[in-house]
Short mmCIF file of C-alpha atoms in Angstrom, two decimals:
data_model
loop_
_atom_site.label_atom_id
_atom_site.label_comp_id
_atom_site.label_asym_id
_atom_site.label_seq_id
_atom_site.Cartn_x
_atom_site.Cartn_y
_atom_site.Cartn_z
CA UNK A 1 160.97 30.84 73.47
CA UNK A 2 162.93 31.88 76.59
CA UNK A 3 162.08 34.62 78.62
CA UNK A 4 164.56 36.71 80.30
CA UNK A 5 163.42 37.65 84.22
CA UNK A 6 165.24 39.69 86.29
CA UNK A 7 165.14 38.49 90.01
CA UNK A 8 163.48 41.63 91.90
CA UNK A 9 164.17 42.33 95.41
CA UNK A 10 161.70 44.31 97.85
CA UNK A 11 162.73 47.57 98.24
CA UNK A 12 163.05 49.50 101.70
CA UNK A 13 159.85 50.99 101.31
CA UNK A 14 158.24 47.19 101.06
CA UNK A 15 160.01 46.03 103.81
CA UNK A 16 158.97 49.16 106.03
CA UNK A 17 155.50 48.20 104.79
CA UNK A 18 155.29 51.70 103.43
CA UNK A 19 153.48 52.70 100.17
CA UNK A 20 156.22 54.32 98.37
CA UNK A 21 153.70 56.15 95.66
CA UNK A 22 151.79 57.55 98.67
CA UNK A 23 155.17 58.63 100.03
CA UNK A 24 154.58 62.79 99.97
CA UNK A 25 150.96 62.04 101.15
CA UNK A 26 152.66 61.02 104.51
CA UNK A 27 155.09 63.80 104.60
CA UNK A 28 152.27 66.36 103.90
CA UNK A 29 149.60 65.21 105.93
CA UNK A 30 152.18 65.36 109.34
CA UNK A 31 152.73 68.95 108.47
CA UNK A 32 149.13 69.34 107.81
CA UNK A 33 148.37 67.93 111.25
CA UNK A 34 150.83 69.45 113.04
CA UNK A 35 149.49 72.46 111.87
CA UNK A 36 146.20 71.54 112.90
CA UNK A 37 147.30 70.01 116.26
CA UNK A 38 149.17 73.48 117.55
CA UNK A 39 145.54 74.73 118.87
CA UNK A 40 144.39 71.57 120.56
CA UNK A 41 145.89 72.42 123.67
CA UNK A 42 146.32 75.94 123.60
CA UNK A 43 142.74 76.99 122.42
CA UNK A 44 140.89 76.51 126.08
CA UNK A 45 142.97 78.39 128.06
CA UNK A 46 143.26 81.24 125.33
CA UNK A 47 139.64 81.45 125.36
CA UNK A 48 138.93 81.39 128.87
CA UNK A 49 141.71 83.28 129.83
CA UNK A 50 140.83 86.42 127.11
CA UNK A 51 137.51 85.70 125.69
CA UNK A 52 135.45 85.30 128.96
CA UNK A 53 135.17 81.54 128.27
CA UNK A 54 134.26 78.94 131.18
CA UNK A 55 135.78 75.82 130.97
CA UNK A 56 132.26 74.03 129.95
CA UNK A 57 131.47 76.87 127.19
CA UNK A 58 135.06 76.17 126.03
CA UNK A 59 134.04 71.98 126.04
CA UNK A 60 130.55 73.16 124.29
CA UNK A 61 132.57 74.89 121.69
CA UNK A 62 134.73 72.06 121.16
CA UNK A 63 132.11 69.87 121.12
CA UNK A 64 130.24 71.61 118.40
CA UNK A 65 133.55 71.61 116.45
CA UNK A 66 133.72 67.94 116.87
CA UNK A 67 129.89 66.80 115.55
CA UNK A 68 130.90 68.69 112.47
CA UNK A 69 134.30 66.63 112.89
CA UNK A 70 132.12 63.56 112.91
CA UNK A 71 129.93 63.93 110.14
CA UNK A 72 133.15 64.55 108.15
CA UNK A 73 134.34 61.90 108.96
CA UNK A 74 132.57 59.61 108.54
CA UNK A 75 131.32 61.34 104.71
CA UNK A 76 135.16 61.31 103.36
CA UNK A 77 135.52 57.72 103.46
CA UNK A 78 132.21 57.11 101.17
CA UNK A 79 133.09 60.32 99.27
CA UNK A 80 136.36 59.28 98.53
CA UNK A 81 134.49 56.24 96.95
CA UNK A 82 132.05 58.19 94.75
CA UNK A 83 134.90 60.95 94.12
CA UNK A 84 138.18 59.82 94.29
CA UNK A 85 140.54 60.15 97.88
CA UNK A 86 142.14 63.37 96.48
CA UNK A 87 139.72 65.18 95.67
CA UNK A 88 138.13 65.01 98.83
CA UNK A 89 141.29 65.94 100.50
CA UNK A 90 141.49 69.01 98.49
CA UNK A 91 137.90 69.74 99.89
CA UNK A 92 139.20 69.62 103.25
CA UNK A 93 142.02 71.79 102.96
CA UNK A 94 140.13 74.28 100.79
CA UNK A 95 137.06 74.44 104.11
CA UNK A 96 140.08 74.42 107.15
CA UNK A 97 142.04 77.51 105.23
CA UNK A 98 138.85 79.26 104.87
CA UNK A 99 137.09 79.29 108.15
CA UNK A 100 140.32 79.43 110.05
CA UNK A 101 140.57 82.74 108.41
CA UNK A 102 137.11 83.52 109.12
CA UNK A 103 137.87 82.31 113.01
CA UNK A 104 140.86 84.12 113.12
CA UNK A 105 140.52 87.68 111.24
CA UNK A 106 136.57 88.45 111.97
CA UNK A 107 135.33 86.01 114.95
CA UNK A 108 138.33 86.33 117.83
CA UNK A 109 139.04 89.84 116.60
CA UNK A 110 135.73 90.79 117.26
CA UNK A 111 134.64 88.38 120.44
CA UNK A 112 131.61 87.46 118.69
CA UNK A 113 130.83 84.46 120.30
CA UNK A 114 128.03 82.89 117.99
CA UNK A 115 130.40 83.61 115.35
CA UNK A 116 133.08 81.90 116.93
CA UNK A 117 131.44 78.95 117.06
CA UNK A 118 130.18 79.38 113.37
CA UNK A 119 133.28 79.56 112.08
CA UNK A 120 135.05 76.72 114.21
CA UNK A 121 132.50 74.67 113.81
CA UNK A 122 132.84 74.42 110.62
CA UNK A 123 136.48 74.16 110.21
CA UNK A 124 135.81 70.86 111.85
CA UNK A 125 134.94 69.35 108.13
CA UNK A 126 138.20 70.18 107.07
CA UNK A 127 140.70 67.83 108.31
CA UNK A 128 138.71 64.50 108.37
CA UNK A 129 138.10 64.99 105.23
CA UNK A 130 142.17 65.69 104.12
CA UNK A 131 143.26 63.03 106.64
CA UNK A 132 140.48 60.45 106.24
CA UNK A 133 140.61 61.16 102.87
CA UNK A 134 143.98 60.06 102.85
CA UNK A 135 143.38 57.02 104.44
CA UNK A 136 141.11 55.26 102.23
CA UNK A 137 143.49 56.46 99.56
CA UNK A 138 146.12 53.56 101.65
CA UNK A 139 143.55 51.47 102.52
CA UNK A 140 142.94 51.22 98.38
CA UNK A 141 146.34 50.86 96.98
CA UNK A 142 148.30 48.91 100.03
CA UNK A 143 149.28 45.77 99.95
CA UNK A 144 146.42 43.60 101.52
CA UNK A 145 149.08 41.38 103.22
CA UNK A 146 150.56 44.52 105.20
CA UNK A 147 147.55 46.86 105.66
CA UNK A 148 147.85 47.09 109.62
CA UNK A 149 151.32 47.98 108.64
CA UNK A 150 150.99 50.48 106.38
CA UNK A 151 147.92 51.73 108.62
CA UNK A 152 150.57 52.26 110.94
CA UNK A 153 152.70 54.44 108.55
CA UNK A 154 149.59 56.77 108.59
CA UNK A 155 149.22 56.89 111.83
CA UNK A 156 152.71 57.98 112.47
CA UNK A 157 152.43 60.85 109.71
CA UNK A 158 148.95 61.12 111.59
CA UNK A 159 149.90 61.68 115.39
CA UNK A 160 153.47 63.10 114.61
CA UNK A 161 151.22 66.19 113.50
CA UNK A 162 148.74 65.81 115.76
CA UNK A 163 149.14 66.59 118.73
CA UNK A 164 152.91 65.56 118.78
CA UNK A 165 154.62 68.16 117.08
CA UNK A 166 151.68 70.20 117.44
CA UNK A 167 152.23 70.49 120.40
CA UNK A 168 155.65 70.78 120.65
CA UNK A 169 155.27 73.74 117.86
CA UNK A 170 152.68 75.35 120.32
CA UNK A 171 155.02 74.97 123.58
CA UNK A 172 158.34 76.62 121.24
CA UNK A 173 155.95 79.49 119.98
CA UNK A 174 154.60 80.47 123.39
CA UNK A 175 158.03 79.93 125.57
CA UNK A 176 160.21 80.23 123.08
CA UNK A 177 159.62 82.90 121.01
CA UNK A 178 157.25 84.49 123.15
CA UNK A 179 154.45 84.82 120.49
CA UNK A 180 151.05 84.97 121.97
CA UNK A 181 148.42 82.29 122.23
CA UNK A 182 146.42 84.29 118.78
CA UNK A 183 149.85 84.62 116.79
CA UNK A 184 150.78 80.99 117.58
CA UNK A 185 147.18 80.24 116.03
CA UNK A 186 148.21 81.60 112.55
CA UNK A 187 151.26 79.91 112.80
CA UNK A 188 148.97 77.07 112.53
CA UNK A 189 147.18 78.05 109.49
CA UNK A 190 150.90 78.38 107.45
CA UNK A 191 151.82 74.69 108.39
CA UNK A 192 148.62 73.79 107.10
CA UNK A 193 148.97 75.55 104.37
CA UNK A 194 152.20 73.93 103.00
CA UNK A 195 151.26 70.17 104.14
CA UNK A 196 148.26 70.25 102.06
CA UNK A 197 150.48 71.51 98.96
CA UNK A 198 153.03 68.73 99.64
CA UNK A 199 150.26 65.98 99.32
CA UNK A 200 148.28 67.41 96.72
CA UNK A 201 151.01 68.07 94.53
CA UNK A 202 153.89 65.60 95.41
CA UNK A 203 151.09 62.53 95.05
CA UNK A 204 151.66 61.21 91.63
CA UNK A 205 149.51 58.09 92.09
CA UNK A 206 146.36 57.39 89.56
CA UNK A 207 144.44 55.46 91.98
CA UNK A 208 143.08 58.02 94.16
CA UNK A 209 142.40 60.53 91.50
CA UNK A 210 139.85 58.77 90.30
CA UNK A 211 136.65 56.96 91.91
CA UNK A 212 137.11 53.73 93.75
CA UNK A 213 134.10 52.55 92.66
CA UNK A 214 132.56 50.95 89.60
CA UNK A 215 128.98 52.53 89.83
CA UNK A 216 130.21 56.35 91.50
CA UNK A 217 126.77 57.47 89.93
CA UNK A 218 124.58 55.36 92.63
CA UNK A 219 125.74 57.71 95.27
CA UNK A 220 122.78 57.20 97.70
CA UNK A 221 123.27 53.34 97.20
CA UNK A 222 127.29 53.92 98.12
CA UNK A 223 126.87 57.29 100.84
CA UNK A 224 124.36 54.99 102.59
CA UNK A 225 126.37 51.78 102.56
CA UNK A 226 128.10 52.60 105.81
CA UNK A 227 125.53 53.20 107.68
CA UNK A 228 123.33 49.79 106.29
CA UNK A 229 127.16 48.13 107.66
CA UNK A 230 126.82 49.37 111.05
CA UNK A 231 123.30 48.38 111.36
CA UNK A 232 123.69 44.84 109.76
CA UNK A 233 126.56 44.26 111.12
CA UNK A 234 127.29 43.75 114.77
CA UNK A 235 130.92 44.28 113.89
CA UNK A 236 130.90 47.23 112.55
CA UNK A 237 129.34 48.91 115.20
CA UNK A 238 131.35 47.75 118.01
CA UNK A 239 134.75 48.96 115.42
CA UNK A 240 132.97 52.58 115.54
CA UNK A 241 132.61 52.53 119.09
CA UNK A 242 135.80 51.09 119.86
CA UNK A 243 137.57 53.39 117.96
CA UNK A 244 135.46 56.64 119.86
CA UNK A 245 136.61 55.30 122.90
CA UNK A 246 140.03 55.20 121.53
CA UNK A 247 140.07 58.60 121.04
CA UNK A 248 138.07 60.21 123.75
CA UNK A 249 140.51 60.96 126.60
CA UNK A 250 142.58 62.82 124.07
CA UNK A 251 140.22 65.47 123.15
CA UNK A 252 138.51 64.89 126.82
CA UNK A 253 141.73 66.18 128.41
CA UNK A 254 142.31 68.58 126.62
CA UNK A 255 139.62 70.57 127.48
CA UNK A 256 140.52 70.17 131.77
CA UNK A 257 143.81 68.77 131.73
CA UNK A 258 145.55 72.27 131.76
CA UNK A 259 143.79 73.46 134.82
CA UNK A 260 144.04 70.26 136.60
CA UNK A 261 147.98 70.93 136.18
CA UNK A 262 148.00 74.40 137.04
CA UNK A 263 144.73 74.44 140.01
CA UNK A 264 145.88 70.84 141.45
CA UNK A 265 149.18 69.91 140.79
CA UNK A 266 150.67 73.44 140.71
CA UNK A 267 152.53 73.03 137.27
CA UNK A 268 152.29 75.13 134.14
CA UNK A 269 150.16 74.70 130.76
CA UNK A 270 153.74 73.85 129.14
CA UNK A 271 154.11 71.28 131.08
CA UNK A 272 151.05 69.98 130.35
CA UNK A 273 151.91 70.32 126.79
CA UNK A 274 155.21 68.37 127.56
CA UNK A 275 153.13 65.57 128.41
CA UNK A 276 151.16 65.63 125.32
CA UNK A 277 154.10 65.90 123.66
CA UNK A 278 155.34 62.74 125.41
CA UNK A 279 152.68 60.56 125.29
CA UNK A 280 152.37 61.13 121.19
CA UNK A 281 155.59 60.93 120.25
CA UNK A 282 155.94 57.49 122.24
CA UNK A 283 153.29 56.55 120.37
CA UNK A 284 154.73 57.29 116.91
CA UNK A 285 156.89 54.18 116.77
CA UNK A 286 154.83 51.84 118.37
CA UNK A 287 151.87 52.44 115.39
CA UNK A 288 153.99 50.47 113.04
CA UNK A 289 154.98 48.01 115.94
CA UNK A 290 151.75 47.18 116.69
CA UNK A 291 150.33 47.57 113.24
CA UNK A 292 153.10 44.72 112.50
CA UNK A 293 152.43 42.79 115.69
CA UNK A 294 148.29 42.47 115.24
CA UNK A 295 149.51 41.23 111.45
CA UNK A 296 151.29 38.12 113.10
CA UNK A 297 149.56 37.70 116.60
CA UNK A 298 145.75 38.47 115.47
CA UNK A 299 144.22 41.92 115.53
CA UNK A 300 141.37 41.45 117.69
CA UNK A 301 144.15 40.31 120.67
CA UNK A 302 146.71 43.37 120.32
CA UNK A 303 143.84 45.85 120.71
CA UNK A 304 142.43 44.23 123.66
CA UNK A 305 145.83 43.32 125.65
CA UNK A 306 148.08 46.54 124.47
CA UNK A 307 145.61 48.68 123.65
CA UNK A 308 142.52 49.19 125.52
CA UNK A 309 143.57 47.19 129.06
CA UNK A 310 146.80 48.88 128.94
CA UNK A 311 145.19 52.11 128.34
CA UNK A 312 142.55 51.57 131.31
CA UNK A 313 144.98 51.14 134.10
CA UNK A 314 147.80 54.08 132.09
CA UNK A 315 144.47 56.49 131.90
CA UNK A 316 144.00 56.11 136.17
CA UNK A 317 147.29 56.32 136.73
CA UNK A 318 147.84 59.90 134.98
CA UNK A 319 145.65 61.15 137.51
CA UNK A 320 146.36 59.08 140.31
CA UNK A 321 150.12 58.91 140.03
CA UNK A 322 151.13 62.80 140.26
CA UNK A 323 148.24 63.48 142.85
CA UNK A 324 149.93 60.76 145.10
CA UNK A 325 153.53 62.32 144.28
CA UNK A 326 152.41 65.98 144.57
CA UNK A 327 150.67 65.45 148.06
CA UNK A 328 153.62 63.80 149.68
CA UNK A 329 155.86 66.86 147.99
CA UNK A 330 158.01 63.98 145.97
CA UNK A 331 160.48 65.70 143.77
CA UNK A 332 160.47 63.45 141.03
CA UNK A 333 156.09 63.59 140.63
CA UNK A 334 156.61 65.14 137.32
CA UNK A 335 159.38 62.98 135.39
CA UNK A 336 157.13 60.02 137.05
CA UNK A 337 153.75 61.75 135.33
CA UNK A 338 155.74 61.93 131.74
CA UNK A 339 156.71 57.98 132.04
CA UNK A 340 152.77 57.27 132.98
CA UNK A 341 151.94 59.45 129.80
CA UNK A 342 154.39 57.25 127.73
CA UNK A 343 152.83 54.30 128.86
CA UNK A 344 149.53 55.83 128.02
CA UNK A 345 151.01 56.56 124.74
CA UNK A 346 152.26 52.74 123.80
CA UNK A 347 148.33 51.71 124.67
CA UNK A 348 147.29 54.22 122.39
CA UNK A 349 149.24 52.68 119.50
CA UNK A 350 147.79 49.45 120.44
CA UNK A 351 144.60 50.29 118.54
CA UNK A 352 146.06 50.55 115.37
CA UNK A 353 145.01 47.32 113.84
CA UNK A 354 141.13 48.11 114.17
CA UNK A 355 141.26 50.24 111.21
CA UNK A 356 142.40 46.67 109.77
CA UNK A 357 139.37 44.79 110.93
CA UNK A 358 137.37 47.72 109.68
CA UNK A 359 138.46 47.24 106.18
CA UNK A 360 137.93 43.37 106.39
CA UNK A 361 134.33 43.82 106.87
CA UNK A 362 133.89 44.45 103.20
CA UNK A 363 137.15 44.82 101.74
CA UNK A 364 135.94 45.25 98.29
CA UNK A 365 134.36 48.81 99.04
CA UNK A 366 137.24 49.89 101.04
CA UNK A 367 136.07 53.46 101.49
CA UNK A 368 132.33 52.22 103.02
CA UNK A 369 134.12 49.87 104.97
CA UNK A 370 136.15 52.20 106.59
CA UNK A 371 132.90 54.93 106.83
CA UNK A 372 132.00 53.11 110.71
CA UNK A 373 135.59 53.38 111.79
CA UNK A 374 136.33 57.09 110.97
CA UNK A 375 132.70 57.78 112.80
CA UNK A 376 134.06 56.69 115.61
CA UNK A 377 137.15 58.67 115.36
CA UNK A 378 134.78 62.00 114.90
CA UNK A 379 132.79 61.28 117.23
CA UNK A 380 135.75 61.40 119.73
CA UNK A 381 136.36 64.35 118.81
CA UNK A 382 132.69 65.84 120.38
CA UNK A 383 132.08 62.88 122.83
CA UNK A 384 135.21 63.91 124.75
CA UNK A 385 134.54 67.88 124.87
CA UNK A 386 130.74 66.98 125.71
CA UNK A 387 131.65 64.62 128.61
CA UNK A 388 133.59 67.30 130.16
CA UNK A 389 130.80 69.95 129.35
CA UNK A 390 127.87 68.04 130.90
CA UNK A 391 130.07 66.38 133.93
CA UNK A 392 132.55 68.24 135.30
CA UNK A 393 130.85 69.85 137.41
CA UNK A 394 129.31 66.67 138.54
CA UNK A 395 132.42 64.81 138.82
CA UNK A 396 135.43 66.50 138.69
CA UNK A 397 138.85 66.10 137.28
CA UNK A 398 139.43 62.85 138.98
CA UNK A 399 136.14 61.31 138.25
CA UNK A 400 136.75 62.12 134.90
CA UNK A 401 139.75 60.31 134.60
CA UNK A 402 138.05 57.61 135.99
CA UNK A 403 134.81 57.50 133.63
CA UNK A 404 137.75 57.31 130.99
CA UNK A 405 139.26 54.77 132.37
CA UNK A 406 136.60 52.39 132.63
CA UNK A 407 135.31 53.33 129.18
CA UNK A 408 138.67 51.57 128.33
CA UNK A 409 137.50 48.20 129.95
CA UNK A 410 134.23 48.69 128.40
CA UNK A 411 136.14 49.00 124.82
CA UNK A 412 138.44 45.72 125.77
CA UNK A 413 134.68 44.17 126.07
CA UNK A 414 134.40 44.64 122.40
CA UNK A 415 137.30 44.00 121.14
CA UNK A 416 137.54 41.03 122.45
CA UNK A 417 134.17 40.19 120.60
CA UNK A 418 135.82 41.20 117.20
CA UNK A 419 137.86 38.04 116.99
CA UNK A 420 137.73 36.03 113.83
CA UNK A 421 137.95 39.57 111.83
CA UNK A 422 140.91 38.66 110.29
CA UNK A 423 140.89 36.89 106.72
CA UNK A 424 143.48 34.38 106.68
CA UNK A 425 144.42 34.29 109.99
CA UNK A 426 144.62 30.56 112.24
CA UNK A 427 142.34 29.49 109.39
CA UNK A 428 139.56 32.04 110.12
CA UNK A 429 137.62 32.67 106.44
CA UNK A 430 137.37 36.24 105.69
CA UNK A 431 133.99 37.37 106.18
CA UNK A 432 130.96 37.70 104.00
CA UNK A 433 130.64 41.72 103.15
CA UNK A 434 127.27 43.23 103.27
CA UNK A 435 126.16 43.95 99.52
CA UNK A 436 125.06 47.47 98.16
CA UNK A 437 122.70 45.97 96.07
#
């Protein structure tokens, strides 16, 4: 008997390491997040400048926004087990649309403050649990051999939105168009509007519509299998808090950032968002780079080296560098600030492939595995906002820069520790996974 076979070749989409079934998934969650990202620089300024906010009730606010952030966060990935990635994601749209329409039509237009932080509070479950929801639904159908790459591919969908073009959409409403700061805000709620339809309906893939898990009944045994992985496992932990230092400046500088530019360096809150701009959409590329890079040179060493060192001394210097060029009345202090910020942005890609050492942990439950990482990436969310809250008074825009910074060196500590995470690699064995049983 002879068998015909037809020689296949990799398509582009295999080469680019990108999950072609999961292909409108990407496309929808950057509009999603762009959508979501227009407000993270624009929302402390518009409530301290017409809402009677201070700049530590705006980080309180933000903060609360971001434990709820957290919690979500870390829940999608071990819901997506027990319910299926899309599904999930369809919860989180369904909560963002609803309280940002509570936030926007009731809360703002009265000045309510308690409800204000009611209802964006709780808007904070809605995009971990689309985004992150999203990820496990990768981390569960990618190739194992390119998983820091295709990692990447989300986090360029991922940062694109937020706060790249976020951003960018934010700065074009405001200066462009001259809409105001509450307009631009439900120009927000329309782009996330239409990303969540791309994803949810474009997504053809079975996978994810389904549970990833054999037994989705024994939901204690599978909600509480993250949290038995952080405390068993060393690890795990040091992933989370790796990853929350990651993240922390971003949502840290957002908060002060703005009046540091206008108070101290006598710029303008678009120029600020310029920067962000910069720094994110530097960092687009360089998530696949990297992604790909930690998949030959070793995970553990590309966050350490290009991530959290290079981010340390980037971090000092986008305080430290216009301050110095400002005093001495250089003309070129601001084009000098935007390369510092897309240095800052490279280093931020260079974290990419802990997500990858997250899932190696126990890469058969994919969603608990990744349960300590996306902790960490909610708990950015508050621990940034509630650093500002409780020390800038204390210590200052500089010294907060500085706290980051060294938060940086503390996370290069740690991820340093994680080496030998990855299966396969210089003969390393893939490590035991912690059982649910």
């Amino acid at each position: 008997m002879t068998t015909n076979s037809t020689p296949t070749h990799p398509s582009i989409f295999d080469r680019l390491g990108l999950p072609r079934p999961l292909l409108w998934g990407f496309v929808g969650l950057m509009i999603f997040m762009i959508g979501d990202g227009v407000e993270t620089n624009i929302l402390a300024p518009y409530l301290t400048g017409e809402h009677g906010f201070s700049i530590p009730l705006a980080g309180t606010l933000v903060t609360v926004y971001g434990v709820a952030v957290a919690i979500a966060a870390f829940l999608s990935a071990s819901l997506s087990d027990l319910w299926g990635p899309r599904k999930v994601m369809f919860i989180g749209a369904g909560i963002w649309v609803i309280f940002e329409l509570l936030f926007l039509g009731i809360a703002l237009n009265t000045s309510s403050t308690p409800l204000i932080f009611i209802a964006y509070g709780l808007r904070g479950f809605g995009y971990p649990f689309f985004a992150y929801g999203f990820l496990v639904w990768i981390s569960a159908t990618a190739n194992a051999k390119r998983l820091a790459v295709a990692i990447g591919w989300f986090y360029v969908a991922f940062s694109s939105g937020l706060p790249t073009l976020g951003a960018l959409t934010a700065s074009a409403s405001l200066e462009l168009f001259s809409l105001s700061y509450y307009q631009t805000l439900w120009v927000s709620l329309a782009l996330v509007v239409i990303g969540a339809a791309i994803a949810l309906i474009g997504v053809k893939e079975k996978t994810g519509r389904a549970p990833l898990v054999a037994n989705p009944e024994q939901v204690f045994s599978t909600m509480s299998f993250g949290l038995r992985l952080l405390v068993s496992n060393r690890k795990a932990l040091m992933v989370m808090l790796t990853r929350t230092i990651n993240s922390v400046p971003t949502y840290g500088m957002a908060i002060f950032f703005p009046a540091l530019f206008v108070d101290r360096f006598g710029w303008s809150v678009g120029q600020f968002l310029i920067l962000t701009t910069v720094i994110y959409a530097v960092n687009i590329p360089f998530n696949l780079f990297f992604g790909a890079l930690g998949d030959k040179l070793g995970w553990s060493k590309v966050v350490v080296w290009f991530g959290a060192v290079l981010c340390a001394i980037s971090m000092a210097g986008l305080y430290l560098v216009p301050a110095w060029a400002t005093d001495h009345g250089y003309p070129f202090a601001y084009p000098l600030t935007l390369i510092i910020g897309a240095i800052f942005g490279i280093g931020l890609a260079g974290f990419v492939p802990l997500s990858a050492i997250a899932v190696s942990l126990a890469p058969e439950h994919p969603g608990a595995a990744m349960a300590s990482y996306n902790l960490g990436i909610g708990a950015a969310v508050f621990a940034g906002p509630l650093l500002v809250a409780v020390l800038y008074n204390v210590l200052g825009a500089a010294g907060m820069v500085f706290l980051f910074a060294a938060l940086y060196l503390v996370a290069a500590l740690m991820s340093h520790a994680l080496r030998g995470t990855q299966p396969g690699f210089q003969g390393v064995a893939q490590p035991a996974a912690v059982s649910t049983h």
